[in-house]
Every structure is written in structure tokens, then in C-alpha cells.
């Protein structure tokens, strides 16, 4: 009779459905382009640029409503669509890429609704300065990748920060608004 409880203790966990586990995704650099918008001449116009090279990862546990992410951007890949502005942005007044070749965002996925995160609580490191920065996730979706079947997730996230908080005060004396809108458009594929 003692063998039945022992047998049940061994067999029942195997018969129960597996719970969801944390999945790691690698950012697809061909589909991940952090971009930004910043003031030019105190409201005269808005300059828009993006970074052409980035890498990173995301972990996601839908059942636990948890996950983490890291996005690393090569600051020298800044692209305004104007070579002269790109060169200026790489210089010491703005991104100072010789001293700070990377910017980094790390955070924890939060605010899950129906298995999808709605925000990221994290930190941005830019020009060697690290500050808290929350991202609002505007859209989030996962699907089987059409070419190799592994899960593919995509998101569009948004945040605003003051660039002079990171030591980028160029133009402030001329009335430039220091606010920057950051957008992180990202696609990531489940690791094999």
C-alpha cells in the first residue's frame, strides 16, 4: 500500500502540463533601429535620426509576467541622413563616440496584460552617465517566424528624456529644448 502514494508522487508531476518557462530572444540587428527626435534652434524644426547598429537580448516569461532586456547601440552608427550632421553628432559636443562608443539600455518588463508587457522599468547609459528611464511599450506581438519557425517577437517602445541630464547640453545657450524622444523599434527571435 505504501507503494501507491510513492508511485503517484513520481507519476503525477510527469502527467501534469508543463508550465511556461523563461524564453531568451536575440535582437535581430536587421530589424532593430533605435531612433530619436530632438529640437533644432528652439522649435524651428525637429531633427530625426537613428542608429544603424545595435545588438541585445530579451528574456520573457509570460506566465510569471516577467522579463528583462538589454539593448546596446553603437553610437558611431548615428544616421541623420546628412553626412555633416552625422560627423558633428559623433564629436565631443554630442555623442563623443571616441570616449563613449556604446549606449546601453537595460530594464525589466512590467505591466503585463494578457501575457504582454506594457512598459519597461530600466536605465539608460549614455556618454558614461546612467539614469533611470521608463519605456512605454506601444505595441507588442509574437508569432512563428515565417522562415524558420522559431518564435519572433516585435515591439515599439517610447520614452522621453532630457539630454543635458546625460552631459549633452550643446545648443542649450541658444534656446534649444533639451527634450529627446527615444523610440526603440525591435524584433527578436527565440534563441535555438
Coordinates of C-alpha atoms in Angstrom, one line a residue:
X1 CA 0.0 0.0 0.0
X2 CA 2.9 2.4 0.6
X3 CA 4.0 2.0 -3.0
X4 CA 0.8 3.6 -4.4
X5 CA 1.5 7.1 -2.8
X6 CA 5.1 6.8 -3.8
X7 CA 4.1 5.9 -7.4
X8 CA 1.6 8.8 -7.5
X9 CA 4.3 11.2 -6.2
X10 CA 6.5 10.1 -9.1
X11 CA 3.9 9.9 -11.9
X12 CA 1.7 12.9 -11.2
X13 CA 4.2 15.6 -11.9
X14 CA 5.1 13.9 -15.2
X15 CA 1.4 13.8 -16.2
X16 CA 0.7 17.5 -15.4
X17 CA 1.2 20.0 -18.2
X18 CA 4.5 21.8 -18.2
X19 CA 4.4 25.4 -17.1
X20 CA 5.7 28.2 -19.3
X21 CA 9.3 29.0 -18.8
X22 CA 11.5 31.9 -19.5
X23 CA 12.5 32.2 -23.1
X24 CA 15.5 34.1 -24.4
X25 CA 15.3 36.1 -27.6
X26 CA 18.2 37.6 -29.6
X27 CA 17.6 41.0 -31.1
X28 CA 17.7 41.0 -34.9
X29 CA 20.0 43.8 -35.9
X30 CA 18.5 43.9 -39.4
X31 CA 15.1 44.8 -37.8
X32 CA 16.1 46.8 -34.7
X33 CA 16.8 50.5 -35.1
X34 CA 16.6 52.8 -32.1
X35 CA 15.7 56.3 -33.3
X36 CA 15.3 59.7 -31.7
X37 CA 13.8 63.2 -32.2
X38 CA 15.4 66.4 -30.9
X39 CA 14.7 70.1 -31.2
X40 CA 16.7 72.3 -33.6
X41 CA 17.0 76.0 -32.9
X42 CA 14.4 76.3 -30.1
X43 CA 11.5 74.9 -32.0
X44 CA 12.4 75.9 -35.6
X45 CA 12.3 72.2 -36.6
X46 CA 12.7 68.7 -35.3
X47 CA 15.8 66.7 -36.2
X48 CA 15.3 62.9 -36.5
X49 CA 18.0 60.3 -36.5
X50 CA 18.6 56.6 -35.9
X51 CA 21.3 54.2 -35.0
X52 CA 22.2 51.7 -37.7
X53 CA 24.0 49.1 -35.5
X54 CA 22.6 47.6 -32.3
X55 CA 22.5 44.3 -30.5
X56 CA 20.9 42.8 -27.5
X57 CA 18.6 40.2 -26.0
X58 CA 15.2 39.9 -24.2
X59 CA 14.0 37.2 -21.8
X60 CA 10.3 36.7 -21.4
X61 CA 8.2 34.6 -19.0
X62 CA 4.6 35.2 -20.0
X63 CA 3.1 33.1 -17.2
X64 CA 5.1 34.8 -14.5
X65 CA 4.6 38.2 -16.1
X66 CA 8.4 38.9 -16.0
X67 CA 11.3 39.5 -18.3
X68 CA 14.5 41.5 -18.8
X69 CA 16.2 43.2 -21.8
X70 CA 19.4 44.8 -22.8
X71 CA 19.9 46.9 -26.0
X72 CA 23.4 48.1 -26.9
X73 CA 23.8 50.8 -29.5
X74 CA 27.0 51.6 -31.4
X75 CA 26.9 55.4 -31.1
X76 CA 29.2 55.8 -34.1
X77 CA 26.4 54.4 -36.3
X78 CA 24.3 57.6 -35.8
X79 CA 22.5 58.5 -39.0
X80 CA 20.6 61.7 -39.6
X81 CA 20.7 61.3 -43.4
X82 CA 23.2 64.1 -43.7
X83 CA 26.9 63.3 -43.5
X84 CA 27.9 66.7 -42.0
X85 CA 25.3 66.3 -39.1
X86 CA 26.4 62.6 -38.6
X87 CA 30.0 63.8 -38.1
X88 CA 29.0 66.6 -35.8
X89 CA 26.9 64.2 -33.7
X90 CA 29.9 61.8 -33.3
X91 CA 32.0 64.6 -31.9
X92 CA 32.6 65.7 -28.3
X93 CA 29.7 68.2 -28.2
X94 CA 27.1 65.5 -28.7
X95 CA 27.7 61.7 -28.5
X96 CA 31.5 61.8 -28.1
X97 CA 31.9 58.4 -29.7
X98 CA 35.7 58.2 -29.3
X99 CA 35.2 58.1 -25.5
X100 CA 31.8 56.5 -25.4
X101 CA 31.4 54.1 -28.4
X102 CA 28.2 52.5 -26.9
X103 CA 25.0 53.5 -25.3
X104 CA 23.1 50.9 -23.3
X105 CA 19.5 50.4 -22.1
X106 CA 18.7 47.7 -19.6
X107 CA 15.5 47.0 -17.9
X108 CA 12.7 44.8 -16.6
X109 CA 9.5 44.1 -18.5
X110 CA 6.5 45.2 -16.5
X111 CA 2.7 45.9 -16.5
X112 CA 1.8 42.7 -18.2
X113 CA -1.7 42.4 -19.7
X114 CA -2.8 39.2 -21.4
X115 CA 0.8 38.0 -21.4
X116 CA 2.2 41.1 -23.0
X117 CA 4.3 43.8 -21.3
X118 CA 3.2 47.4 -21.5
X119 CA 6.3 49.1 -20.1
X120 CA 9.9 48.6 -19.2
X121 CA 11.4 49.9 -16.0
X122 CA 15.1 50.5 -16.7
X123 CA 18.2 52.6 -17.0
X124 CA 19.8 54.3 -20.0
X125 CA 23.6 54.7 -20.0
X126 CA 24.7 57.5 -22.5
X127 CA 28.1 59.2 -22.5
X128 CA 29.0 57.3 -19.4
X129 CA 26.0 58.6 -17.4
X130 CA 23.4 56.2 -16.2
X131 CA 19.9 57.4 -15.3
X132 CA 16.5 55.7 -14.7
X133 CA 14.3 55.7 -17.8
X134 CA 10.9 54.0 -18.3
X135 CA 9.8 52.9 -21.7
X136 CA 6.2 52.8 -22.7
X137 CA 5.5 49.8 -25.0
X138 CA 3.1 51.0 -27.6
X139 CA 2.8 47.6 -29.4
X140 CA 4.0 44.0 -28.6
X141 CA 3.3 40.9 -30.6
X142 CA 4.8 37.4 -31.1
X143 CA 4.3 34.9 -33.9
X144 CA 6.1 32.0 -35.5
X145 CA 8.9 33.3 -37.8
X146 CA 7.8 32.7 -41.4
X147 CA 11.2 31.3 -42.4
X148 CA 12.5 29.1 -39.6
X149 CA 9.5 28.5 -37.3
X150 CA 11.1 29.8 -34.1
X151 CA 9.1 32.4 -32.2
X152 CA 9.6 36.0 -33.3
X153 CA 8.5 38.9 -31.1
X154 CA 8.4 42.6 -32.1
X155 CA 7.7 45.8 -30.2
X156 CA 7.7 49.5 -30.5
X157 CA 8.7 51.4 -27.3
X158 CA 8.8 55.1 -26.5
X159 CA 10.5 57.3 -23.8
X160 CA 11.4 60.9 -23.3
X161 CA 14.4 62.3 -21.5
X162 CA 16.4 65.5 -21.1
X163 CA 19.7 65.2 -23.0
X164 CA 21.6 67.6 -20.7
X165 CA 21.0 65.1 -17.9
X166 CA 23.5 62.9 -19.8
X167 CA 26.0 65.7 -20.4
X168 CA 24.7 66.7 -23.9
X169 CA 24.0 70.4 -23.5
X170 CA 25.0 71.6 -26.9
X171 CA 22.7 74.4 -28.1
X172 CA 21.2 75.0 -24.7
X173 CA 22.6 78.5 -24.6
X174 CA 20.9 79.2 -27.9
X175 CA 17.5 78.1 -26.6
X176 CA 17.5 74.5 -27.9
X177 CA 15.0 72.4 -26.0
X178 CA 16.9 69.6 -24.2
X179 CA 14.0 67.1 -24.5
X180 CA 14.6 64.0 -26.7
X181 CA 12.1 61.4 -27.8
X182 CA 13.6 57.9 -28.0
X183 CA 11.9 55.2 -29.9
X184 CA 13.1 51.6 -29.9
X185 CA 11.7 49.6 -32.7
X186 CA 12.8 46.0 -32.1
X187 CA 12.3 42.4 -33.4
X188 CA 13.8 39.5 -31.6
X189 CA 14.0 35.7 -32.4
X190 CA 13.8 33.0 -29.8
X191 CA 17.3 31.5 -29.3
X192 CA 17.9 28.0 -30.6

